[in-house]
Amino acid sequence: MRALHEMRRFKDDFPVWYGSYVNIEFFPHWQKEIELIYVRRGRAKITVGENSFFAGQGDIVLCSSGEIHSCQSADMDNYLDFLVFDPTVISSVSERCQLGVVHVPNEELERLGLVKMCREMLETAARELKEQKPYYREVVKACIRQFWYSLKRCCPQ
């Protein structure tokens, strides 16, 4: 599969970016950063690597560093949140940045007790990146790490 290499430029050289989109579609691409997609509303057909699936409201999709991914949203009214971050935000050891899952349905997040933490992570990252109050970088890193390792604890490798 042909894919574009996305090279993101981060504000203030802090390697974390947050964005929200309605009915977005994007071509196959990859980047060195990790991309977390949260389906706030509706559903979207997302392909990660060789796997295609429909992600619904409350689901998260995790695209590892270097993994080709795309989204088709034709006739699927949706609202998606994106959190893109360099693996060094989580750990200086690359093996700690791998999860055994790509798609985590809302029901699974609920079963794991991670729905509230996921939403708080996204809201905190969005607010802190926008306001840039003192120590915003540390706050953003802390909330991403807390969610990441809580999810990693529950997911098989």
mmCIF file of C-alpha atoms in Angstrom:
data_model
loop_
_atom_site.group_PDB
_atom_site.id
_atom_site.type_symbol
_atom_site.label_atom_id
_atom_site.label_comp_id
_atom_site.label_asym_id
_atom_site.label_seq_id
_atom_site.Cartn_x
_atom_site.Cartn_y
_atom_site.Cartn_z
ATOM 1 C CA MET A 1 0.000 0.000 0.000
ATOM 2 C CA ARG A 2 1.332 3.423 -0.911
ATOM 3 C CA ALA A 3 1.354 5.904 1.921
ATOM 4 C CA LEU A 4 2.491 9.449 2.540
ATOM 5 C CA HIS A 5 5.020 10.227 5.235
ATOM 6 C CA GLU A 6 3.470 12.910 7.429
ATOM 7 C CA MET A 7 6.037 15.181 9.010
ATOM 8 C CA ARG A 8 4.333 17.261 11.669
ATOM 9 C CA ARG A 9 5.737 20.511 12.979
ATOM 10 C CA PHE A 10 4.961 21.049 16.606
ATOM 11 C CA LYS A 11 4.411 24.398 18.258
ATOM 12 C CA ASP A 12 7.280 25.370 20.572
ATOM 13 C CA ASP A 13 9.092 22.093 19.775
ATOM 14 C CA PHE A 14 6.821 20.240 22.226
ATOM 15 C CA PRO A 15 6.009 16.987 20.372
ATOM 16 C CA VAL A 16 2.289 16.782 21.192
ATOM 17 C CA TRP A 17 -0.602 17.930 18.995
ATOM 18 C CA TYR A 18 -4.381 17.821 19.520
ATOM 19 C CA GLY A 19 -7.124 18.425 16.959
ATOM 20 C CA SER A 20 -10.824 17.698 16.409
ATOM 21 C CA TYR A 21 -12.574 17.190 13.087
ATOM 22 C CA VAL A 22 -16.076 16.536 11.778
ATOM 23 C CA ASN A 23 -16.497 13.960 9.000
ATOM 24 C CA ILE A 24 -12.798 13.820 8.218
ATOM 25 C CA GLU A 25 -11.292 11.438 5.695
ATOM 26 C CA PHE A 26 -7.574 10.989 5.235
ATOM 27 C CA PHE A 27 -5.391 9.071 2.830
ATOM 28 C CA PRO A 28 -3.011 6.331 3.952
ATOM 29 C CA HIS A 29 -0.114 7.924 5.755
ATOM 30 C CA TRP A 30 2.365 7.271 8.524
ATOM 31 C CA GLN A 31 4.454 9.316 10.892
ATOM 32 C CA LYS A 32 7.070 8.645 13.515
ATOM 33 C CA GLU A 33 4.657 9.809 16.213
ATOM 34 C CA ILE A 34 1.927 7.750 17.894
ATOM 35 C CA GLU A 35 -1.608 8.761 16.881
ATOM 36 C CA LEU A 36 -4.579 8.189 19.156
ATOM 37 C CA ILE A 37 -8.008 8.680 17.560
ATOM 38 C CA TYR A 38 -11.089 9.010 19.775
ATOM 39 C CA VAL A 39 -14.558 8.750 18.230
ATOM 40 C CA ARG A 40 -16.503 11.406 20.095
ATOM 41 C CA ARG A 41 -19.640 10.948 17.964
ATOM 42 C CA GLY A 42 -20.791 8.679 15.133
ATOM 43 C CA ARG A 43 -18.521 6.128 13.530
ATOM 44 C CA ALA A 44 -15.701 5.898 11.013
ATOM 45 C CA LYS A 45 -14.088 3.185 8.916
ATOM 46 C CA ILE A 46 -10.452 3.165 9.915
ATOM 47 C CA THR A 47 -7.633 1.090 8.502
ATOM 48 C CA VAL A 48 -4.469 0.487 10.520
ATOM 49 C CA GLY A 49 -1.884 -1.673 8.811
ATOM 50 C CA GLU A 50 -3.786 -4.506 7.119
ATOM 51 C CA ASN A 51 -6.809 -4.270 9.459
ATOM 52 C CA SER A 52 -9.971 -2.319 8.598
ATOM 53 C CA PHE A 53 -12.794 -1.864 11.077
ATOM 54 C CA PHE A 54 -15.629 0.462 12.046
ATOM 55 C CA ALA A 55 -14.896 2.488 15.165
ATOM 56 C CA GLY A 56 -17.967 3.783 16.965
ATOM 57 C CA GLN A 57 -18.771 6.410 19.553
ATOM 58 C CA GLY A 58 -16.427 6.192 22.532
ATOM 59 C CA ASP A 59 -13.904 3.901 20.807
ATOM 60 C CA ILE A 60 -10.206 4.666 20.556
ATOM 61 C CA VAL A 61 -7.813 3.701 17.782
ATOM 62 C CA LEU A 62 -4.068 3.558 18.379
ATOM 63 C CA CYS A 63 -1.633 3.941 15.488
ATOM 64 C CA SER A 64 1.915 3.079 16.472
ATOM 65 C CA SER A 65 4.967 4.909 15.216
ATOM 66 C CA GLY A 66 5.523 4.085 11.534
ATOM 67 C CA GLU A 67 2.181 2.321 11.104
ATOM 68 C CA ILE A 68 0.192 3.148 7.954
ATOM 69 C CA HIS A 69 -3.366 4.277 8.691
ATOM 70 C CA SER A 70 -6.307 5.931 6.936
ATOM 71 C CA CYS A 71 -9.950 6.878 7.509
ATOM 72 C CA GLN A 72 -13.082 6.845 5.366
ATOM 73 C CA SER A 73 -16.118 8.681 6.697
ATOM 74 C CA ALA A 74 -18.443 8.937 3.687
ATOM 75 C CA ASP A 75 -22.068 8.963 4.902
ATOM 76 C CA MET A 76 -20.941 8.470 8.516
ATOM 77 C CA ASP A 77 -21.630 11.598 10.527
ATOM 78 C CA ASN A 78 -18.786 11.710 13.040
ATOM 79 C CA TYR A 79 -16.667 13.878 15.281
ATOM 80 C CA LEU A 80 -13.118 12.624 15.888
ATOM 81 C CA ASP A 81 -10.447 13.790 18.307
ATOM 82 C CA PHE A 82 -6.778 13.249 17.449
ATOM 83 C CA LEU A 83 -3.875 13.215 19.871
ATOM 84 C CA VAL A 84 -0.498 12.871 18.161
ATOM 85 C CA PHE A 85 2.645 12.583 20.254
ATOM 86 C CA ASP A 86 6.235 11.516 19.946
ATOM 87 C CA PRO A 87 6.992 8.180 21.665
ATOM 88 C CA THR A 88 9.516 9.975 23.899
ATOM 89 C CA VAL A 89 6.549 11.618 25.649
ATOM 90 C CA ILE A 90 5.800 8.176 27.105
ATOM 91 C CA SER A 91 9.257 6.678 27.502
ATOM 92 C CA SER A 92 12.828 6.848 26.327
ATOM 93 C CA VAL A 93 12.625 3.066 25.784
ATOM 94 C CA SER A 94 10.821 2.311 22.505
ATOM 95 C CA GLU A 95 9.505 -1.104 23.592
ATOM 96 C CA ARG A 96 7.360 0.592 26.246
ATOM 97 C CA CYS A 97 5.574 2.482 23.468
ATOM 98 C CA GLN A 98 3.994 -0.615 21.928
ATOM 99 C CA LEU A 99 0.516 -1.881 22.783
ATOM 100 C CA GLY A 100 -0.975 -5.214 21.817
ATOM 101 C CA VAL A 101 -4.151 -3.555 20.520
ATOM 102 C CA VAL A 102 -5.135 -1.147 17.770
ATOM 103 C CA HIS A 103 -8.877 -0.704 18.340
ATOM 104 C CA VAL A 104 -10.337 -0.471 21.844
ATOM 105 C CA PRO A 105 -14.148 -0.339 21.753
ATOM 106 C CA ASN A 106 -15.989 1.841 24.253
ATOM 107 C CA GLU A 107 -17.397 -1.278 25.930
ATOM 108 C CA GLU A 108 -13.860 -2.502 26.600
ATOM 109 C CA LEU A 109 -12.784 0.901 27.946
ATOM 110 C CA GLU A 110 -15.810 0.784 30.261
ATOM 111 C CA ARG A 111 -14.971 -2.750 31.400
ATOM 112 C CA LEU A 112 -11.400 -1.627 32.149
ATOM 113 C CA GLY A 113 -12.608 1.489 33.987
ATOM 114 C CA LEU A 114 -10.737 3.785 31.589
ATOM 115 C CA VAL A 115 -13.530 5.827 29.954
ATOM 116 C CA LYS A 116 -13.276 8.761 32.361
ATOM 117 C CA MET A 117 -9.467 8.753 32.272
ATOM 118 C CA CYS A 118 -9.463 8.741 28.450
ATOM 119 C CA ARG A 119 -11.842 11.694 28.237
ATOM 120 C CA GLU A 120 -9.944 13.604 30.924
ATOM 121 C CA MET A 121 -6.649 12.989 29.114
ATOM 122 C CA LEU A 122 -8.028 14.430 25.871
ATOM 123 C CA GLU A 123 -9.691 17.396 27.584
ATOM 124 C CA THR A 124 -6.579 18.155 29.644
ATOM 125 C CA ALA A 125 -4.253 17.907 26.641
ATOM 126 C CA ALA A 126 -6.513 20.138 24.526
ATOM 127 C CA ARG A 127 -6.845 22.776 27.262
ATOM 128 C CA GLU A 128 -3.183 22.776 28.304
ATOM 129 C CA LEU A 129 -1.888 22.947 24.727
ATOM 130 C CA LYS A 130 -4.199 25.881 24.028
ATOM 131 C CA GLU A 131 -3.602 27.878 27.221
ATOM 132 C CA GLN A 132 0.103 27.041 27.684
ATOM 133 C CA LYS A 133 0.197 27.966 31.350
ATOM 134 C CA PRO A 134 3.421 27.312 33.278
ATOM 135 C CA TYR A 135 4.337 23.595 33.314
ATOM 136 C CA TYR A 136 1.759 22.743 30.646
ATOM 137 C CA ARG A 137 4.218 20.345 29.025
ATOM 138 C CA GLU A 138 4.628 18.385 32.235
ATOM 139 C CA VAL A 139 0.858 18.262 32.797
ATOM 140 C CA VAL A 140 0.255 17.000 29.244
ATOM 141 C CA LYS A 141 2.999 14.371 29.509
ATOM 142 C CA ALA A 142 1.644 13.199 32.866
ATOM 143 C CA CYS A 143 -1.933 12.725 31.642
ATOM 144 C CA ILE A 144 -0.805 10.890 28.480
ATOM 145 C CA ARG A 145 1.514 8.635 30.472
ATOM 146 C CA GLN A 146 -1.138 7.853 33.068
ATOM 147 C CA PHE A 147 -3.655 6.779 30.427
ATOM 148 C CA TRP A 148 -1.081 4.938 28.294
ATOM 149 C CA TYR A 149 0.296 2.814 31.120
ATOM 150 C CA SER A 150 -3.169 2.164 32.577
ATOM 151 C CA LEU A 151 -4.239 0.855 29.167
ATOM 152 C CA LYS A 152 -0.982 -1.065 28.694
ATOM 153 C CA ARG A 153 -1.487 -2.762 32.061
ATOM 154 C CA CYS A 154 -4.838 -4.141 30.860
ATOM 155 C CA CYS A 155 -3.982 -5.064 27.267
ATOM 156 C CA PRO A 156 -2.107 -8.187 26.210
ATOM 157 C CA GLN A 157 1.100 -7.692 24.269
#
